[in-house]
């Protein structure tokens, strides 16, 4: 593992990252959900910012989280883990956490990894807000193209 200092193996602090790691997270109430809107790139560098926003929501047992990922351009395994963990940790009595706005590529990646079945997925935010009890449809559109990354463009 690299050490702080200079050279190609040095560790980079989140304060040093540039536009390549552009990530925005906002939280708003949109009953019956607490809406967490993500945009940019969710990766190992930006995941701590998401965890910081989500932790207080998970501490409240009545919170039902809806992640809107429509504007998320990239997600790595660290980002996927935070989404999955937050959705399955939402108390079952209030319904699972949910995700909306997945691109076909993102949905395909979650499907390939066997993770889509662990999420309640809505095509759009409007669908989630108008049908909060709906379960994900197995017939929803998924991209069958092979992808090596989860770059969402």
PDB file of C-alpha atoms in Angstrom:
ATOM      1  CA  UNK A   1       0.000   0.000   0.000  1.00  0.00           C
ATOM      2  CA  UNK A   2       1.247   3.499  -0.762  1.00  0.00           C
ATOM      3  CA  UNK A   3       2.414   6.024   1.749  1.00  0.00           C
ATOM      4  CA  UNK A   4       1.690   9.714   2.073  1.00  0.00           C
ATOM      5  CA  UNK A   5       4.140  11.824   0.100  1.00  0.00           C
ATOM      6  CA  UNK A   6       4.814  11.953  -3.594  1.00  0.00           C
ATOM      7  CA  UNK A   7       4.898   9.393  -6.356  1.00  0.00           C
ATOM      8  CA  UNK A   8       2.324   7.234  -8.111  1.00  0.00           C
ATOM      9  CA  UNK A   9       1.594   5.102  -5.023  1.00  0.00           C
ATOM     10  CA  UNK A  10       0.938   7.934  -2.591  1.00  0.00           C
ATOM     11  CA  UNK A  11      -2.416   8.039  -0.837  1.00  0.00           C
ATOM     12  CA  UNK A  12      -4.808  10.781  -1.887  1.00  0.00           C
ATOM     13  CA  UNK A  13      -7.055  12.518   0.603  1.00  0.00           C
ATOM     14  CA  UNK A  14     -10.654  13.382  -0.339  1.00  0.00           C
ATOM     15  CA  UNK A  15      -9.690  17.080  -0.158  1.00  0.00           C
ATOM     16  CA  UNK A  16      -7.262  16.541  -3.046  1.00  0.00           C
ATOM     17  CA  UNK A  17      -9.680  14.960  -5.495  1.00  0.00           C
ATOM     18  CA  UNK A  18     -10.694  16.935  -8.515  1.00  0.00           C
ATOM     19  CA  UNK A  19     -13.667  16.889 -10.869  1.00  0.00           C
ATOM     20  CA  UNK A  20     -13.075  13.198 -11.626  1.00  0.00           C
ATOM     21  CA  UNK A  21     -14.605  12.460  -8.212  1.00  0.00           C
ATOM     22  CA  UNK A  22     -17.465  14.917  -8.452  1.00  0.00           C
ATOM     23  CA  UNK A  23     -20.243  13.654  -6.188  1.00  0.00           C
ATOM     24  CA  UNK A  24     -23.321  15.340  -4.777  1.00  0.00           C
ATOM     25  CA  UNK A  25     -25.804  13.996  -2.241  1.00  0.00           C
ATOM     26  CA  UNK A  26     -28.925  15.745  -1.003  1.00  0.00           C
ATOM     27  CA  UNK A  27     -31.595  14.662   1.467  1.00  0.00           C
ATOM     28  CA  UNK A  28     -35.208  15.847   1.381  1.00  0.00           C
ATOM     29  CA  UNK A  29     -38.566  14.675   2.682  1.00  0.00           C
ATOM     30  CA  UNK A  30     -40.870  13.318  -0.003  1.00  0.00           C
ATOM     31  CA  UNK A  31     -43.506  11.260   1.858  1.00  0.00           C
ATOM     32  CA  UNK A  32     -43.644   8.363   2.329  1.00  0.00           C
ATOM     33  CA  UNK A  33     -39.893   8.442   1.703  1.00  0.00           C
ATOM     34  CA  UNK A  34     -36.843  10.332   2.763  1.00  0.00           C
ATOM     35  CA  UNK A  35     -35.392  11.073  -0.663  1.00  0.00           C
ATOM     36  CA  UNK A  36     -31.617  10.771  -1.048  1.00  0.00           C
ATOM     37  CA  UNK A  37     -30.613  12.139  -4.457  1.00  0.00           C
ATOM     38  CA  UNK A  38     -27.195  11.141  -5.791  1.00  0.00           C
ATOM     39  CA  UNK A  39     -25.305  12.620  -8.720  1.00  0.00           C
ATOM     40  CA  UNK A  40     -21.817  12.306 -10.130  1.00  0.00           C
ATOM     41  CA  UNK A  41     -19.494   9.462  -9.203  1.00  0.00           C
ATOM     42  CA  UNK A  42     -20.020   7.233  -6.176  1.00  0.00           C
ATOM     43  CA  UNK A  43     -16.780   5.418  -5.481  1.00  0.00           C
ATOM     44  CA  UNK A  44     -14.398   4.491  -2.697  1.00  0.00           C
ATOM     45  CA  UNK A  45     -13.299   8.143  -2.435  1.00  0.00           C
ATOM     46  CA  UNK A  46     -16.809   9.635  -2.254  1.00  0.00           C
ATOM     47  CA  UNK A  47     -18.592   6.881  -0.279  1.00  0.00           C
ATOM     48  CA  UNK A  48     -17.750   8.443   3.127  1.00  0.00           C
ATOM     49  CA  UNK A  49     -19.831  11.515   2.182  1.00  0.00           C
ATOM     50  CA  UNK A  50     -22.823   9.294   1.437  1.00  0.00           C
ATOM     51  CA  UNK A  51     -22.372   7.300   4.648  1.00  0.00           C
ATOM     52  CA  UNK A  52     -22.271  10.562   6.609  1.00  0.00           C
ATOM     53  CA  UNK A  53     -25.652  11.614   5.168  1.00  0.00           C
ATOM     54  CA  UNK A  54     -27.303   8.183   5.455  1.00  0.00           C
ATOM     55  CA  UNK A  55     -26.188   7.209   8.993  1.00  0.00           C
ATOM     56  CA  UNK A  56     -28.629   9.553  10.793  1.00  0.00           C
ATOM     57  CA  UNK A  57     -31.467   8.331   8.559  1.00  0.00           C
ATOM     58  CA  UNK A  58     -30.792   4.715   9.480  1.00  0.00           C
ATOM     59  CA  UNK A  59     -30.766   5.633  13.169  1.00  0.00           C
ATOM     60  CA  UNK A  60     -34.432   6.634  12.925  1.00  0.00           C
ATOM     61  CA  UNK A  61     -36.584   3.469  12.777  1.00  0.00           C
ATOM     62  CA  UNK A  62     -39.456   5.123  10.888  1.00  0.00           C
ATOM     63  CA  UNK A  63     -37.276   6.300   7.993  1.00  0.00           C
ATOM     64  CA  UNK A  64     -37.959   4.765   4.607  1.00  0.00           C
ATOM     65  CA  UNK A  65     -35.181   5.775   2.206  1.00  0.00           C
ATOM     66  CA  UNK A  66     -35.559   6.239  -1.545  1.00  0.00           C
ATOM     67  CA  UNK A  67     -32.255   6.627  -3.394  1.00  0.00           C
ATOM     68  CA  UNK A  68     -32.659   8.527  -6.658  1.00  0.00           C
ATOM     69  CA  UNK A  69     -29.663   7.502  -8.789  1.00  0.00           C
ATOM     70  CA  UNK A  70     -30.826   8.952 -12.107  1.00  0.00           C
ATOM     71  CA  UNK A  71     -27.912  11.429 -12.218  1.00  0.00           C
ATOM     72  CA  UNK A  72     -25.291   8.994 -10.944  1.00  0.00           C
ATOM     73  CA  UNK A  73     -22.684   8.557 -13.706  1.00  0.00           C
ATOM     74  CA  UNK A  74     -20.536   5.907 -12.031  1.00  0.00           C
ATOM     75  CA  UNK A  75     -20.730   3.508  -9.109  1.00  0.00           C
ATOM     76  CA  UNK A  76     -18.106   1.066  -7.861  1.00  0.00           C
ATOM     77  CA  UNK A  77     -18.429  -1.839  -5.427  1.00  0.00           C
ATOM     78  CA  UNK A  78     -18.031   0.442  -2.389  1.00  0.00           C
ATOM     79  CA  UNK A  79     -20.957   2.562  -3.565  1.00  0.00           C
ATOM     80  CA  UNK A  80     -23.049  -0.496  -4.345  1.00  0.00           C
ATOM     81  CA  UNK A  81     -22.454  -1.820  -0.845  1.00  0.00           C
ATOM     82  CA  UNK A  82     -23.666   1.401   0.793  1.00  0.00           C
ATOM     83  CA  UNK A  83     -26.869   1.365  -1.289  1.00  0.00           C
ATOM     84  CA  UNK A  84     -27.570  -2.304  -0.550  1.00  0.00           C
ATOM     85  CA  UNK A  85     -26.767  -1.969   3.159  1.00  0.00           C
ATOM     86  CA  UNK A  86     -28.964   1.106   3.565  1.00  0.00           C
ATOM     87  CA  UNK A  87     -31.876  -0.506   1.731  1.00  0.00           C
ATOM     88  CA  UNK A  88     -31.804  -3.759   3.686  1.00  0.00           C
ATOM     89  CA  UNK A  89     -31.262  -1.998   7.041  1.00  0.00           C
ATOM     90  CA  UNK A  90     -34.451   0.015   6.637  1.00  0.00           C
ATOM     91  CA  UNK A  91     -36.902  -1.552   9.114  1.00  0.00           C
ATOM     92  CA  UNK A  92     -39.144  -4.120   7.368  1.00  0.00           C
ATOM     93  CA  UNK A  93     -42.280  -2.915   9.181  1.00  0.00           C
ATOM     94  CA  UNK A  94     -42.007   0.368   7.311  1.00  0.00           C
ATOM     95  CA  UNK A  95     -41.042  -1.191   3.998  1.00  0.00           C
ATOM     96  CA  UNK A  96     -37.654  -1.685   2.488  1.00  0.00           C
ATOM     97  CA  UNK A  97     -35.484   1.107   1.257  1.00  0.00           C
ATOM     98  CA  UNK A  98     -35.766   1.614  -2.474  1.00  0.00           C
ATOM     99  CA  UNK A  99     -33.852   2.840  -5.504  1.00  0.00           C
ATOM    100  CA  UNK A 100     -35.225   4.749  -8.481  1.00  0.00           C
ATOM    101  CA  UNK A 101     -33.817   6.074 -11.726  1.00  0.00           C
ATOM    102  CA  UNK A 102     -31.330   3.269 -12.429  1.00  0.00           C
ATOM    103  CA  UNK A 103     -29.865   3.461 -15.904  1.00  0.00           C
ATOM    104  CA  UNK A 104     -30.100   0.255 -17.949  1.00  0.00           C
ATOM    105  CA  UNK A 105     -26.353  -0.240 -17.442  1.00  0.00           C
ATOM    106  CA  UNK A 106     -26.592   0.127 -13.670  1.00  0.00           C
ATOM    107  CA  UNK A 107     -29.585  -2.205 -13.470  1.00  0.00           C
ATOM    108  CA  UNK A 108     -27.743  -4.733 -15.622  1.00  0.00           C
ATOM    109  CA  UNK A 109     -24.692  -4.577 -13.356  1.00  0.00           C
ATOM    110  CA  UNK A 110     -26.786  -5.077 -10.200  1.00  0.00           C
ATOM    111  CA  UNK A 111     -28.558  -7.991 -11.950  1.00  0.00           C
ATOM    112  CA  UNK A 112     -25.305  -9.649 -13.015  1.00  0.00           C
ATOM    113  CA  UNK A 113     -24.057  -9.487  -9.440  1.00  0.00           C
ATOM    114  CA  UNK A 114     -27.299 -10.936  -8.082  1.00  0.00           C
ATOM    115  CA  UNK A 115     -28.050  -7.758  -6.137  1.00  0.00           C
ATOM    116  CA  UNK A 116     -31.180  -6.541  -7.905  1.00  0.00           C
ATOM    117  CA  UNK A 117     -33.332  -9.026  -5.983  1.00  0.00           C
ATOM    118  CA  UNK A 118     -32.259  -7.393  -2.702  1.00  0.00           C
ATOM    119  CA  UNK A 119     -33.649  -4.003  -3.743  1.00  0.00           C
ATOM    120  CA  UNK A 120     -37.024  -2.481  -4.392  1.00  0.00           C
ATOM    121  CA  UNK A 121     -36.455  -0.741  -7.727  1.00  0.00           C
ATOM    122  CA  UNK A 122     -38.724   1.818  -9.354  1.00  0.00           C
ATOM    123  CA  UNK A 123     -38.139   3.082 -12.904  1.00  0.00           C
ATOM    124  CA  UNK A 124     -38.564   6.734 -11.892  1.00  0.00           C
ATOM    125  CA  UNK A 125     -38.994   8.901  -8.812  1.00  0.00           C
ATOM    126  CA  UNK A 126     -42.607   9.565  -9.836  1.00  0.00           C
ATOM    127  CA  UNK A 127     -43.296   5.814  -9.933  1.00  0.00           C
ATOM    128  CA  UNK A 128     -41.844   5.364  -6.450  1.00  0.00           C
ATOM    129  CA  UNK A 129     -43.809   8.252  -4.984  1.00  0.00           C
ATOM    130  CA  UNK A 130     -47.102   7.243  -6.577  1.00  0.00           C
ATOM    131  CA  UNK A 131     -46.791   3.514  -5.786  1.00  0.00           C
ATOM    132  CA  UNK A 132     -44.723   3.242  -2.604  1.00  0.00           C
ATOM    133  CA  UNK A 133     -45.871  -0.306  -1.847  1.00  0.00           C
ATOM    134  CA  UNK A 134     -45.048  -1.664  -5.310  1.00  0.00           C
ATOM    135  CA  UNK A 135     -42.382  -4.330  -5.554  1.00  0.00           C
ATOM    136  CA  UNK A 136     -39.787  -4.382  -8.344  1.00  0.00           C
ATOM    137  CA  UNK A 137     -40.935  -5.951 -11.559  1.00  0.00           C
ATOM    138  CA  UNK A 138     -38.843  -8.789 -12.917  1.00  0.00           C
ATOM    139  CA  UNK A 139     -40.014  -7.791 -16.382  1.00  0.00           C
ATOM    140  CA  UNK A 140     -38.540  -4.310 -16.142  1.00  0.00           C
ATOM    141  CA  UNK A 141     -36.152  -3.337 -18.914  1.00  0.00           C
ATOM    142  CA  UNK A 142     -32.566  -4.398 -18.400  1.00  0.00           C
ATOM    143  CA  UNK A 143     -29.684  -3.721 -20.713  1.00  0.00           C
ATOM    144  CA  UNK A 144     -28.256  -6.994 -22.001  1.00  0.00           C
ATOM    145  CA  UNK A 145     -25.077  -5.464 -23.407  1.00  0.00           C
ATOM    146  CA  UNK A 146     -21.875  -6.581 -21.731  1.00  0.00           C
ATOM    147  CA  UNK A 147     -20.228  -3.885 -19.649  1.00  0.00           C
ATOM    148  CA  UNK A 148     -16.910  -3.889 -17.845  1.00  0.00           C
ATOM    149  CA  UNK A 149     -17.706  -0.847 -15.723  1.00  0.00           C
ATOM    150  CA  UNK A 150     -20.773   0.843 -14.396  1.00  0.00           C
ATOM    151  CA  UNK A 151     -20.121   4.112 -16.249  1.00  0.00           C
ATOM    152  CA  UNK A 152     -23.533   5.738 -16.654  1.00  0.00           C
ATOM    153  CA  UNK A 153     -23.779   8.063 -19.638  1.00  0.00           C
TER     154      UNK A 153
END
